[in-house]
mmCIF file of C-alpha atoms and ligand atoms in Angstrom:
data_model
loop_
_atom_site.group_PDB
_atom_site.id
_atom_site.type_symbol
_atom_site.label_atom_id
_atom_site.label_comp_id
_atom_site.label_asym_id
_atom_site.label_seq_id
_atom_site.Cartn_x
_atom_site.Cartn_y
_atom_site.Cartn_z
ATOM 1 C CA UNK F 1 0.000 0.000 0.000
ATOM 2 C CA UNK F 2 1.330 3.344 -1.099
ATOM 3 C CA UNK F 3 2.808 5.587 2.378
ATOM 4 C CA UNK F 4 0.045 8.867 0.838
ATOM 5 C CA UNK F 5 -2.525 6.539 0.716
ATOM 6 C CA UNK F 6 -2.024 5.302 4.001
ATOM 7 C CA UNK F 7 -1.376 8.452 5.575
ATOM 8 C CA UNK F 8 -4.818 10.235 4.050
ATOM 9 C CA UNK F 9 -6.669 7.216 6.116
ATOM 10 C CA UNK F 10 -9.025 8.757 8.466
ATOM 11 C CA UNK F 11 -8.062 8.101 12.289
ATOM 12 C CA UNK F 12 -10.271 8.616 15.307
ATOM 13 C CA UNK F 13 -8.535 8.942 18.863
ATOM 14 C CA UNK F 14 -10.297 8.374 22.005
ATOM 15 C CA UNK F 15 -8.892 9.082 25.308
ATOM 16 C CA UNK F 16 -10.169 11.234 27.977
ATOM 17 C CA UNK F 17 -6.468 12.239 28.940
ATOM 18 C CA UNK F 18 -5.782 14.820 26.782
ATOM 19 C CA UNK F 19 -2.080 13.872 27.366
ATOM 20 C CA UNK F 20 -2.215 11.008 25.848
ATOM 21 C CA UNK F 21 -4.384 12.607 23.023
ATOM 22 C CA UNK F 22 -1.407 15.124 22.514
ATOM 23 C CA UNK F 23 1.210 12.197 22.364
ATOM 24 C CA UNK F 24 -0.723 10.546 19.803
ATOM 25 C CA UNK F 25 -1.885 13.492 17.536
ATOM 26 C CA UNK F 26 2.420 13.947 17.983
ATOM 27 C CA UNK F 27 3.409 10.460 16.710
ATOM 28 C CA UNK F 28 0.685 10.748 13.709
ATOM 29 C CA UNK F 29 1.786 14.243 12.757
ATOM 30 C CA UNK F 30 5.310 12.997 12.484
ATOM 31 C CA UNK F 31 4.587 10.825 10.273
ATOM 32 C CA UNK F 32 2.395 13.389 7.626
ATOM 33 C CA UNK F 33 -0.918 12.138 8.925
ATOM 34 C CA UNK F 34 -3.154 14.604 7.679
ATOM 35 C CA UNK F 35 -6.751 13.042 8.871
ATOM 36 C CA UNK F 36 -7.115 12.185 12.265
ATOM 37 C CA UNK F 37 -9.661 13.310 14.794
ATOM 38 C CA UNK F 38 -9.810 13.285 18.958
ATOM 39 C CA UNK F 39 -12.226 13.112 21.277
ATOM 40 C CA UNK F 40 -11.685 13.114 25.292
ATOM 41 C CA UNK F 41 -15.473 12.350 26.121
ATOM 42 C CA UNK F 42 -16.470 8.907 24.994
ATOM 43 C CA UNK F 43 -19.931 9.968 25.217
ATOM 44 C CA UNK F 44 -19.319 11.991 21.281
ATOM 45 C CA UNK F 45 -17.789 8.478 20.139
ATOM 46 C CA UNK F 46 -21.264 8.010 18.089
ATOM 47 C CA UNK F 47 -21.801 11.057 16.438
ATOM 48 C CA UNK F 48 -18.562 11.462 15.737
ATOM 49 C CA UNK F 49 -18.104 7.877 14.036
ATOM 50 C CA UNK F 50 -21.749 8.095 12.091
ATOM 51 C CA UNK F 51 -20.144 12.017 10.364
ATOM 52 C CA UNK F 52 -16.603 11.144 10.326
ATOM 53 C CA UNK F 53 -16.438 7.439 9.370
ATOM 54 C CA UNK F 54 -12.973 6.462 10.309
ATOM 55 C CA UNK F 55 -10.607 3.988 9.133
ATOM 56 C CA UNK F 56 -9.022 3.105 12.542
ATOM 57 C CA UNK F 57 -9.962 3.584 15.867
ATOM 58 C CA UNK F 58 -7.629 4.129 19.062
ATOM 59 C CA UNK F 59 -9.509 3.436 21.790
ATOM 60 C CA UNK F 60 -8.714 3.855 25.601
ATOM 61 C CA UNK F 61 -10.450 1.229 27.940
ATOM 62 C CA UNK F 62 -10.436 3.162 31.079
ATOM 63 C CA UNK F 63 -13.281 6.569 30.725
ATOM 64 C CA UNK F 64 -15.335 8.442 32.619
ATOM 65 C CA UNK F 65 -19.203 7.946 31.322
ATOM 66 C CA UNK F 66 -18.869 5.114 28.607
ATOM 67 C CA UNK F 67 -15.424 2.551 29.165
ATOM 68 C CA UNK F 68 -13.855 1.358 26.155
ATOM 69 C CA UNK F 69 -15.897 -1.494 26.992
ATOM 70 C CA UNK F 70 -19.296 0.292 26.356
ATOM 71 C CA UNK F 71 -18.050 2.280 23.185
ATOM 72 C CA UNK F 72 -17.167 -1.027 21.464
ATOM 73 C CA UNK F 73 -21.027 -2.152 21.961
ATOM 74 C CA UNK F 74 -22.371 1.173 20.635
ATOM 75 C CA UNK F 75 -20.252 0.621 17.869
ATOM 76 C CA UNK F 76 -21.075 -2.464 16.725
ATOM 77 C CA UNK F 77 -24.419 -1.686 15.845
ATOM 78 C CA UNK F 78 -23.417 0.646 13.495
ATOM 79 C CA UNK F 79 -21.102 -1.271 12.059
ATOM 80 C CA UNK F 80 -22.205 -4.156 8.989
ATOM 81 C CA UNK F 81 -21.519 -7.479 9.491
ATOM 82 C CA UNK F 82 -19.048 -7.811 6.168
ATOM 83 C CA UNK F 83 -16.868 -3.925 7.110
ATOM 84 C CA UNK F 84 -13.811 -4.647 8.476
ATOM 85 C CA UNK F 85 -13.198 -1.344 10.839
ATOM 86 C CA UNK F 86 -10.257 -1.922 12.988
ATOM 87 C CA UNK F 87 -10.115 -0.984 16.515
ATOM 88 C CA UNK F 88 -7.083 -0.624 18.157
ATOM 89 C CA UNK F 89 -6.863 -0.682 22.249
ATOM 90 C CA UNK F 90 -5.103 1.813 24.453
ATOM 91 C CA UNK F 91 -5.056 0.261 28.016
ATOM 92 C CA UNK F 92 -2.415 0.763 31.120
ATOM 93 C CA UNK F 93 -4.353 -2.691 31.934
ATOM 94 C CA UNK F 94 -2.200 -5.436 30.386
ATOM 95 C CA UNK F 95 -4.307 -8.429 32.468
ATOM 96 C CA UNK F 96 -5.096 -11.503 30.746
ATOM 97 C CA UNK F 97 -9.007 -10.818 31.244
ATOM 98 C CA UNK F 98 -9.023 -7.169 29.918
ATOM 99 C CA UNK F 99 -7.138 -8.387 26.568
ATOM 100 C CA UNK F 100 -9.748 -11.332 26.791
ATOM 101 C CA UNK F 101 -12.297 -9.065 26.799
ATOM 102 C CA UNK F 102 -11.519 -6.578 24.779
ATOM 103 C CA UNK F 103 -10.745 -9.122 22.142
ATOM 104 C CA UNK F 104 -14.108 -10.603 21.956
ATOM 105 C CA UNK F 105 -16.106 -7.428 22.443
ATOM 106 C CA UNK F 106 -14.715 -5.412 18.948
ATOM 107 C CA UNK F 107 -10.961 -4.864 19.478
ATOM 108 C CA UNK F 108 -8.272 -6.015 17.120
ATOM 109 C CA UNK F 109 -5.256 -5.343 18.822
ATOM 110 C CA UNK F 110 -3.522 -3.535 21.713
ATOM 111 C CA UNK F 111 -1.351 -0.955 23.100
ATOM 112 C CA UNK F 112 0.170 -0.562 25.958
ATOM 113 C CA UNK F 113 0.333 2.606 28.050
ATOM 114 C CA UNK F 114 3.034 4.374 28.525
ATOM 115 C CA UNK F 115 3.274 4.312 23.975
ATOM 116 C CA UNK F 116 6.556 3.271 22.784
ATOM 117 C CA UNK F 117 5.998 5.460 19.223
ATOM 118 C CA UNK F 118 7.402 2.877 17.343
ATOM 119 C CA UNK F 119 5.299 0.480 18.366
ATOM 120 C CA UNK F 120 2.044 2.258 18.142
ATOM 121 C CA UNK F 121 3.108 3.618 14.180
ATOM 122 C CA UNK F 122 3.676 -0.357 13.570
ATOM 123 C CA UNK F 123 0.035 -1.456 14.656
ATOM 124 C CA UNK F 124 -1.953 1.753 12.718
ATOM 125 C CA UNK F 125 0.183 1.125 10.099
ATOM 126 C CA UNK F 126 -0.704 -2.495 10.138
ATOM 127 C CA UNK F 127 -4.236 -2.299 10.729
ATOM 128 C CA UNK F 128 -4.641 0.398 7.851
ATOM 129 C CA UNK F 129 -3.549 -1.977 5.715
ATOM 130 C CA UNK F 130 -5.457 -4.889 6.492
ATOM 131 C CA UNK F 131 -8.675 -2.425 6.229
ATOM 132 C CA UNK F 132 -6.936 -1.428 2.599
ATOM 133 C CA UNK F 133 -7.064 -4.748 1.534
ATOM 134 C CA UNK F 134 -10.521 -5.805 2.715
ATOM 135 C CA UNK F 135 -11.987 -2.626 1.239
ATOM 136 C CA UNK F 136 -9.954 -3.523 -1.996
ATOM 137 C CA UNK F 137 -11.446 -7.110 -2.014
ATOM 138 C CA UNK F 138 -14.751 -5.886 -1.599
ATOM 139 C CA UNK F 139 -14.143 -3.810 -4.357
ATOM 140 C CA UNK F 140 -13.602 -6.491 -6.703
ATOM 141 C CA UNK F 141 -16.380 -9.099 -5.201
ATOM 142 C CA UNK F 142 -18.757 -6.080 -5.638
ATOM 143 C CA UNK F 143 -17.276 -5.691 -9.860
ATOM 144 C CA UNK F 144 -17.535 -9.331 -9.855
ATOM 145 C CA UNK F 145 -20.991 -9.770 -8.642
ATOM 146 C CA UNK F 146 -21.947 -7.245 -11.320
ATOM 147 C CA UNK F 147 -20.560 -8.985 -14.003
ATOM 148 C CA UNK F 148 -22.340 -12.032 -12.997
ATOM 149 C CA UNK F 149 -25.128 -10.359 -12.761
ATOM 150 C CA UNK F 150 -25.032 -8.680 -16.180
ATOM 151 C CA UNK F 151 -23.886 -12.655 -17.674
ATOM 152 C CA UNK F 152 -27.474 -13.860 -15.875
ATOM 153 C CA UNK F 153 -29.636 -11.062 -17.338
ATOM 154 C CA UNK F 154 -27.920 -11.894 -20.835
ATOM 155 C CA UNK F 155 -28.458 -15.462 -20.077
ATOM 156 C CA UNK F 156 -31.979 -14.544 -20.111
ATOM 157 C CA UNK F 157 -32.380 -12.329 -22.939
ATOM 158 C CA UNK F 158 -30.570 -15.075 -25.276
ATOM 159 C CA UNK F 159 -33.083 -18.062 -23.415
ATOM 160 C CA UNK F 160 -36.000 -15.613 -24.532
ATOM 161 C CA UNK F 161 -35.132 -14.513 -27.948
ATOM 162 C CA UNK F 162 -34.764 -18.741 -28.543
ATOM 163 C CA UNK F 163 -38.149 -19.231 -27.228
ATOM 164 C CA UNK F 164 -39.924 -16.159 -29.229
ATOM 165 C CA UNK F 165 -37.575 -17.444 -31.981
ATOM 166 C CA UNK F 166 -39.271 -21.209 -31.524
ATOM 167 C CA UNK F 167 -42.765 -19.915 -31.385
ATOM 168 C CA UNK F 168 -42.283 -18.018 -34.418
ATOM 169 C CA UNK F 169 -41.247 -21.076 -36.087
ATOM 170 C CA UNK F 170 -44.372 -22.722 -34.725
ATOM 171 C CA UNK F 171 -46.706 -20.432 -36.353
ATOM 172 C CA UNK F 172 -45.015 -19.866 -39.339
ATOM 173 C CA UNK F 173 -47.051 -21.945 -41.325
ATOM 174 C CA UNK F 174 -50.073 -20.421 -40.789
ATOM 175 C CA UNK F 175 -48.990 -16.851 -40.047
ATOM 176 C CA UNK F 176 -45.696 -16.272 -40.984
ATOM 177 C CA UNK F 177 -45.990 -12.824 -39.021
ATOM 178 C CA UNK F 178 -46.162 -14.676 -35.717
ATOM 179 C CA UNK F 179 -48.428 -11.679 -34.742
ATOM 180 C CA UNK F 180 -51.052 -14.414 -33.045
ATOM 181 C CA UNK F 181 -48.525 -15.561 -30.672
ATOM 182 C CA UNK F 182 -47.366 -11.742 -29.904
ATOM 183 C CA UNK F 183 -51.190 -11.021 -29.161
ATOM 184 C CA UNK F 184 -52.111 -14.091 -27.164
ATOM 185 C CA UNK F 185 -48.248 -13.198 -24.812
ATOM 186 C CA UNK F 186 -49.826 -9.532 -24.884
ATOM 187 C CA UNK F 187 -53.394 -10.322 -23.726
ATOM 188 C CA UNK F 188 -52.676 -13.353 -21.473
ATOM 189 C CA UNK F 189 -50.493 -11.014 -19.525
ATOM 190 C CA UNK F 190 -53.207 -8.017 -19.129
ATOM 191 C CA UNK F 191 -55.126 -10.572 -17.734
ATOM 192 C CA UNK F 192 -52.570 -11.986 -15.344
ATOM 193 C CA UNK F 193 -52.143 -8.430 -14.114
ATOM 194 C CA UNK F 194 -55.619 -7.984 -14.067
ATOM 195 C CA UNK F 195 -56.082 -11.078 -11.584
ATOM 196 C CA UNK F 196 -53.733 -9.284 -9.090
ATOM 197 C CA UNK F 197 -50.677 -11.718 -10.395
ATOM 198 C CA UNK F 198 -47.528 -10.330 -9.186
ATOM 199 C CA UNK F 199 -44.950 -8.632 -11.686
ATOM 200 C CA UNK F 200 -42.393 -11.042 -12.535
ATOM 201 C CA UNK F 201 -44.919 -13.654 -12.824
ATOM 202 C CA UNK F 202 -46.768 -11.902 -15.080
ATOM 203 C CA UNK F 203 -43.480 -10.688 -17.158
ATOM 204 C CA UNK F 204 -43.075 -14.759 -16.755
ATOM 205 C CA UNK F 205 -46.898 -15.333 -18.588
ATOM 206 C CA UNK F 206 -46.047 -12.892 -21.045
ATOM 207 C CA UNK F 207 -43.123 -14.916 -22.741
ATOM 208 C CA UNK F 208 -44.334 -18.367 -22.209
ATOM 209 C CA UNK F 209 -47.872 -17.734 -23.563
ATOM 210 C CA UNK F 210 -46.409 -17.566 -26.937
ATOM 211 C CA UNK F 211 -45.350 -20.899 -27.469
ATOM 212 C CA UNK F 212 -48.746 -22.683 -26.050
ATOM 213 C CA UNK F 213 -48.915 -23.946 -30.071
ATOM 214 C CA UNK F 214 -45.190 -25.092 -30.122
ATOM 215 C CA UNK F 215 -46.711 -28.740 -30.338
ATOM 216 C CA UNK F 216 -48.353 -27.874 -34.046
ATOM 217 C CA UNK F 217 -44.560 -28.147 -35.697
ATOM 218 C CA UNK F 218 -45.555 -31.606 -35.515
ATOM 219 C CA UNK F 219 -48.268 -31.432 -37.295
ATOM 220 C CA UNK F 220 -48.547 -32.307 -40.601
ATOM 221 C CA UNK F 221 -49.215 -29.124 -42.989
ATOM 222 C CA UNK F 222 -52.036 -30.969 -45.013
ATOM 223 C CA UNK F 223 -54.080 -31.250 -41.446
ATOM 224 C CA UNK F 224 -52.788 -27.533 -40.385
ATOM 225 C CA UNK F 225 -53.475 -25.579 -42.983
ATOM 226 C CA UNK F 226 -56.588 -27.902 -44.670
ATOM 227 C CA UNK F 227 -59.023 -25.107 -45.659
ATOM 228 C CA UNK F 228 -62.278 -27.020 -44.817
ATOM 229 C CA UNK F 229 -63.287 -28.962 -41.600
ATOM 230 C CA UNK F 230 -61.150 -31.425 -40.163
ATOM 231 C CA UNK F 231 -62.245 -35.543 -39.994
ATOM 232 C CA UNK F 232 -62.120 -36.895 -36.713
ATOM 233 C CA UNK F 233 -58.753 -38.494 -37.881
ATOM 234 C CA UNK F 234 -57.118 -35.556 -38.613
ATOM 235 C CA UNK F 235 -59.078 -33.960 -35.617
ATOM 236 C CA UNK F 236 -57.074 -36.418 -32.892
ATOM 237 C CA UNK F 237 -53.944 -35.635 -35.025
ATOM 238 C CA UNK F 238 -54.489 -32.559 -34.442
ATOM 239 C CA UNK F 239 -54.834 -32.124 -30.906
ATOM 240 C CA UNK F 240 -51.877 -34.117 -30.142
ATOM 241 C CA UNK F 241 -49.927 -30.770 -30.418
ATOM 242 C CA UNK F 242 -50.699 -29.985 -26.992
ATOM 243 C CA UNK F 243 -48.783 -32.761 -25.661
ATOM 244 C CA UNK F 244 -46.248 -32.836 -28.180
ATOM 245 C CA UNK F 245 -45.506 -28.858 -27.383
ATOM 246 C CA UNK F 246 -45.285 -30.002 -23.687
ATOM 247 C CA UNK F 247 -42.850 -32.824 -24.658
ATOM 248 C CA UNK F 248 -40.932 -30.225 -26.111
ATOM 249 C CA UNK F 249 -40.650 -28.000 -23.515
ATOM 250 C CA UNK F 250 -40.378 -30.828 -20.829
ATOM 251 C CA UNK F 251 -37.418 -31.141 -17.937
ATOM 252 C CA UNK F 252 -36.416 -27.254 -18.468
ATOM 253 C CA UNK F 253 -34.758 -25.868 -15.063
ATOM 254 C CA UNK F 254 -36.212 -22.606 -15.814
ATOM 255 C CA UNK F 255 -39.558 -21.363 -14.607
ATOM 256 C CA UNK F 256 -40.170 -19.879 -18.302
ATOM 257 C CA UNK F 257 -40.128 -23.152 -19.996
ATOM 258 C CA UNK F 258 -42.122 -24.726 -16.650
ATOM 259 C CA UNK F 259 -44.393 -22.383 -17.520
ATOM 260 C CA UNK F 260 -44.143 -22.775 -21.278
ATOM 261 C CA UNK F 261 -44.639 -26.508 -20.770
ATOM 262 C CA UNK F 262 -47.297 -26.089 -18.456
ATOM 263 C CA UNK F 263 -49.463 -24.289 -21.146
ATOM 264 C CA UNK F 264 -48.552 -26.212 -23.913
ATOM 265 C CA UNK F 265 -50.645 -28.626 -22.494
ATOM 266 C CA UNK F 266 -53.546 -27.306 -20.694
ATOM 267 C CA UNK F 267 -54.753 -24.720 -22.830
ATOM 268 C CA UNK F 268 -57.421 -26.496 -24.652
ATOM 269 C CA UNK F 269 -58.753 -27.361 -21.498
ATOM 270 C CA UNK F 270 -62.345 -26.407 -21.026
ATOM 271 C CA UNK F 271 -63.532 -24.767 -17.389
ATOM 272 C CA UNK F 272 -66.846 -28.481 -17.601
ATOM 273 C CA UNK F 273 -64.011 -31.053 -18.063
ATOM 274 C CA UNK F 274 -64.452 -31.282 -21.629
ATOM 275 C CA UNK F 275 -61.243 -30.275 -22.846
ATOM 276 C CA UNK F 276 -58.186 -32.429 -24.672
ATOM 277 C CA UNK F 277 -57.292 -34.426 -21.478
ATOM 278 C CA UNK F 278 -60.803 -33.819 -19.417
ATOM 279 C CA UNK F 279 -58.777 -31.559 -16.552
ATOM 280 C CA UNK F 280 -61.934 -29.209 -14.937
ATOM 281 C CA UNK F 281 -62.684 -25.994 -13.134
ATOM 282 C CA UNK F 282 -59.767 -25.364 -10.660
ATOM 283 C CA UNK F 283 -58.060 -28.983 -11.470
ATOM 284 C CA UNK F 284 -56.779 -27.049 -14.393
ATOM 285 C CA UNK F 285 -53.830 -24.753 -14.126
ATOM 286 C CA UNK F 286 -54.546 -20.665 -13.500
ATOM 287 C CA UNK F 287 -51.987 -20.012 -16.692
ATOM 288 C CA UNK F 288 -53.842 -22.800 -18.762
ATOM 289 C CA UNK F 289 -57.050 -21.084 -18.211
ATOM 290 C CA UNK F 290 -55.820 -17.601 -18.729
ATOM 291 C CA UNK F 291 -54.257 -18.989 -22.188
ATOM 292 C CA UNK F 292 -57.137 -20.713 -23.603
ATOM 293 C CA UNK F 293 -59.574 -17.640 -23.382
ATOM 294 C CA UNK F 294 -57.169 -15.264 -24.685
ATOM 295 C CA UNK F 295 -56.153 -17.818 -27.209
ATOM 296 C CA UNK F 296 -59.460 -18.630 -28.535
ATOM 297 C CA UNK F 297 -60.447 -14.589 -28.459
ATOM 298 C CA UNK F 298 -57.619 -14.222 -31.031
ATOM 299 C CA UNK F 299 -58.445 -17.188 -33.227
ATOM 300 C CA UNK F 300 -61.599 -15.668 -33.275
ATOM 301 C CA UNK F 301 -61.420 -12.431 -33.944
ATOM 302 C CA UNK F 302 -58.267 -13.516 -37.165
ATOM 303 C CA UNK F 303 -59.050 -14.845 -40.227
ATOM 304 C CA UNK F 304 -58.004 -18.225 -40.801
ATOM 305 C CA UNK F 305 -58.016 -20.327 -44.191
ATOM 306 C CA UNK F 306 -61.269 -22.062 -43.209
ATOM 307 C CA UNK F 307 -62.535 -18.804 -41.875
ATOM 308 C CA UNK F 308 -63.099 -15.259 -41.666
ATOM 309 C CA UNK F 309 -62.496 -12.799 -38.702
ATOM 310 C CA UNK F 310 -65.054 -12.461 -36.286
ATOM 311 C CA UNK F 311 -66.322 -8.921 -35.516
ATOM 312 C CA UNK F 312 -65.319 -7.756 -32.179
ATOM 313 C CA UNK F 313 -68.634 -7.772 -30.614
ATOM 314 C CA UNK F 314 -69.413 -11.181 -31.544
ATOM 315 C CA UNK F 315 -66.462 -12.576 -30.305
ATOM 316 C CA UNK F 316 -67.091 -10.974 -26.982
ATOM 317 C CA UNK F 317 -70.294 -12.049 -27.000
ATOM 318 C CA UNK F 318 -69.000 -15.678 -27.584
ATOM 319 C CA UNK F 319 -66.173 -15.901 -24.815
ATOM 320 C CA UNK F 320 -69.056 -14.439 -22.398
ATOM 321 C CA UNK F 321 -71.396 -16.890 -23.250
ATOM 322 C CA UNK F 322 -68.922 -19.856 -22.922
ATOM 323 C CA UNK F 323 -68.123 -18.272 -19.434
ATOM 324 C CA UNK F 324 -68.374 -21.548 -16.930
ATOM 325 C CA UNK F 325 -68.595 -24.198 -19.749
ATOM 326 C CA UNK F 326 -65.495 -23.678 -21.871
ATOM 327 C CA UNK F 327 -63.822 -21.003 -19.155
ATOM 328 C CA UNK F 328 -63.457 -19.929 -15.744
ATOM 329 C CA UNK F 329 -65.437 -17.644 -14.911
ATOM 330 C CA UNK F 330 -63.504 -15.314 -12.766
ATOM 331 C CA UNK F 331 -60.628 -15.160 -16.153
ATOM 332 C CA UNK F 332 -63.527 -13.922 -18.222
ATOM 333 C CA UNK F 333 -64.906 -11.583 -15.936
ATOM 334 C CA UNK F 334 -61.815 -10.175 -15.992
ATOM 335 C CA UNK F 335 -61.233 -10.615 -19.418
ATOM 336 C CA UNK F 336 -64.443 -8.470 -20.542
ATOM 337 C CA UNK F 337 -63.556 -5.614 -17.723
ATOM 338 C CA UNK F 338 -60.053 -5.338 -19.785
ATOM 339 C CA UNK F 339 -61.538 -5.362 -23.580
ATOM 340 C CA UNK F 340 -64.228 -2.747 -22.486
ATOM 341 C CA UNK F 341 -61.443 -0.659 -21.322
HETATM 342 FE FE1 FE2 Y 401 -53.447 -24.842 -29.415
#
């Protein structure tokens, strides 16, 4: 550690001899010292430490009002559990029990009275080192828990853009826009929020909403994009995307893609227990049923090769009326409060 940055350190004296005060400010000033400060009533120790925030504390044990003893327990509560702020003992009391004491109430080393000046540069000089270092240190563990922090959020950002990315290639076929998934993130989320959902789930409903059809690349193009009705053949065929899109998404660590997977399968599941596996009323994941009525408002209000877009009103009209029969109640209550917003 460089001598001018060890001799800028700032340096609180206590003693309520000023003689010893005196002798002290002495050796420090000797040395080009320039930021020290004393006190000779241990009853300003608190104020003082809280404005002046020193590096090193000399301490006498024997004081009028508060002991050296007392001024270490004020002092701890100020002090966080991870700062390292050395305090270094003045005591004419060299007994094993003081040292004891002192030792496991705050102090971190001694000195005895009369000061040899030697000695007492040697231990400030020490101990405003040790602080150096620990400061450094947490320096660097607070850069480096930035930079894992940053690494995490772009850990994220690339696991999202993959999973917009893979919905988009899910609905290419039949919109290569990938606006329908965009819509049914948007709205699934308003209604999350809506139903009181806290923030980062709802930020978490918002990206795994889009890839409830992730099942369909599976799905053969002449069943996906046939223009007329669908046999019951192709029907079955077709709903296998659900669980194929939660195969897909299965055994992710993530809460996005547990989410994701979630989804993928329940959200043709209908509120009377006539859905794709028969799941009913609460048996059936909140995020499933949140999914399904947005879902279905979009496909009804798009056009689609085997139909045309519904008018608004209608398709209101139609997720009301299926309110307790194909959804929960409560999502479409909320559902209609948002779209007549
Ligand atoms: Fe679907």
């Amino acid at each position: 550690m460089q001598d001018s940055l060890l001799t800028t350190s700032r340096i609180l004296i206590v003693d309520d001899q000023p003689s010893n005060v005196m002798l002290l400010e002495g050796i420090l000033q000797e040395e080009d010292f320039t930021s020290y400060r004393s006190i000779t009533d241990s009853r300003e120790v608190l104020p003082t430490f809280i404005d002046y925030l020193p590096d090193l504390i000399l301490l006498d044990l024997q004081m009028p009002y508060l002991d050296g003893f007392a001024v270490m327990k004020q002092l701890q509560a100020c002090i966080a559990p991870g700062d390292f702020l050395p305090i270094l003992v003045l005591t004419a009391d060299i007994t094993h029990e003081a040292k004891r004491r002192a030792l496991s109430e705050g102090a971190l080393d001694f000195l005895t009275k009369p000061f040899d000046a030697t000695e007492v540069l040697l231990r400030i000089k020490n101990l405003l080192q040790t602080r150096s270092l620990h400061l450094q240190l947490q320096k660097q563990n607070e850069v480096l828990d930035e930079k894992v922090r940053q690494r995490t959020a772009d850990l994220e950002a690339t696991q999202v853009e993959i999973l917009e990315r893979l919905a988009l290639a899910a609905e290419y076929r039949d919109d290569d826009t990938g606006e329908h998934t965009k819509r049914v993130g948007e709205t699934t989320a308003r209604i999350a929020e809506a139903l009181d959902w806290p923030q980062t789930e709802v930020e978490l409903i918002r990206r795994a909403a889009p890839l409830h059809d992730v099942g369909k690349i599976a799905i053969p193009d002449s069943i996906l994009l046939k223009p007329g009705k669908l046999t019951p053949e192709e029907f079955e065929r077709m709903k296998t995307h659900t669980s194929l899109g939660a195969q897909m998404l299965s055994g992710g660590e993530f809460p996005l893609l547990q989410l994701a997977e979630q989804i993928a399968l329940t959200h043709h599941e209908r509120w009377d227990g006539t859905g794709y596996i028969g799941l009913r009323e609460e048996s059936i994941p909140m995020a499933g049923r949140i999914v399904t009525v947005a879902d279905v408002f979009d496909a009804l209000t798009s056009e689609r090769p085997y139909k045309k877009a519904w008018p608004l009103s209608e398709a209101i009209e139609e997720i009301q009326r299926q309110s307790g029969h194909q959804f929960d109640p409560r999502v479409v209550e909320v559902f209609l409060k948002i779209v007549s917003k």
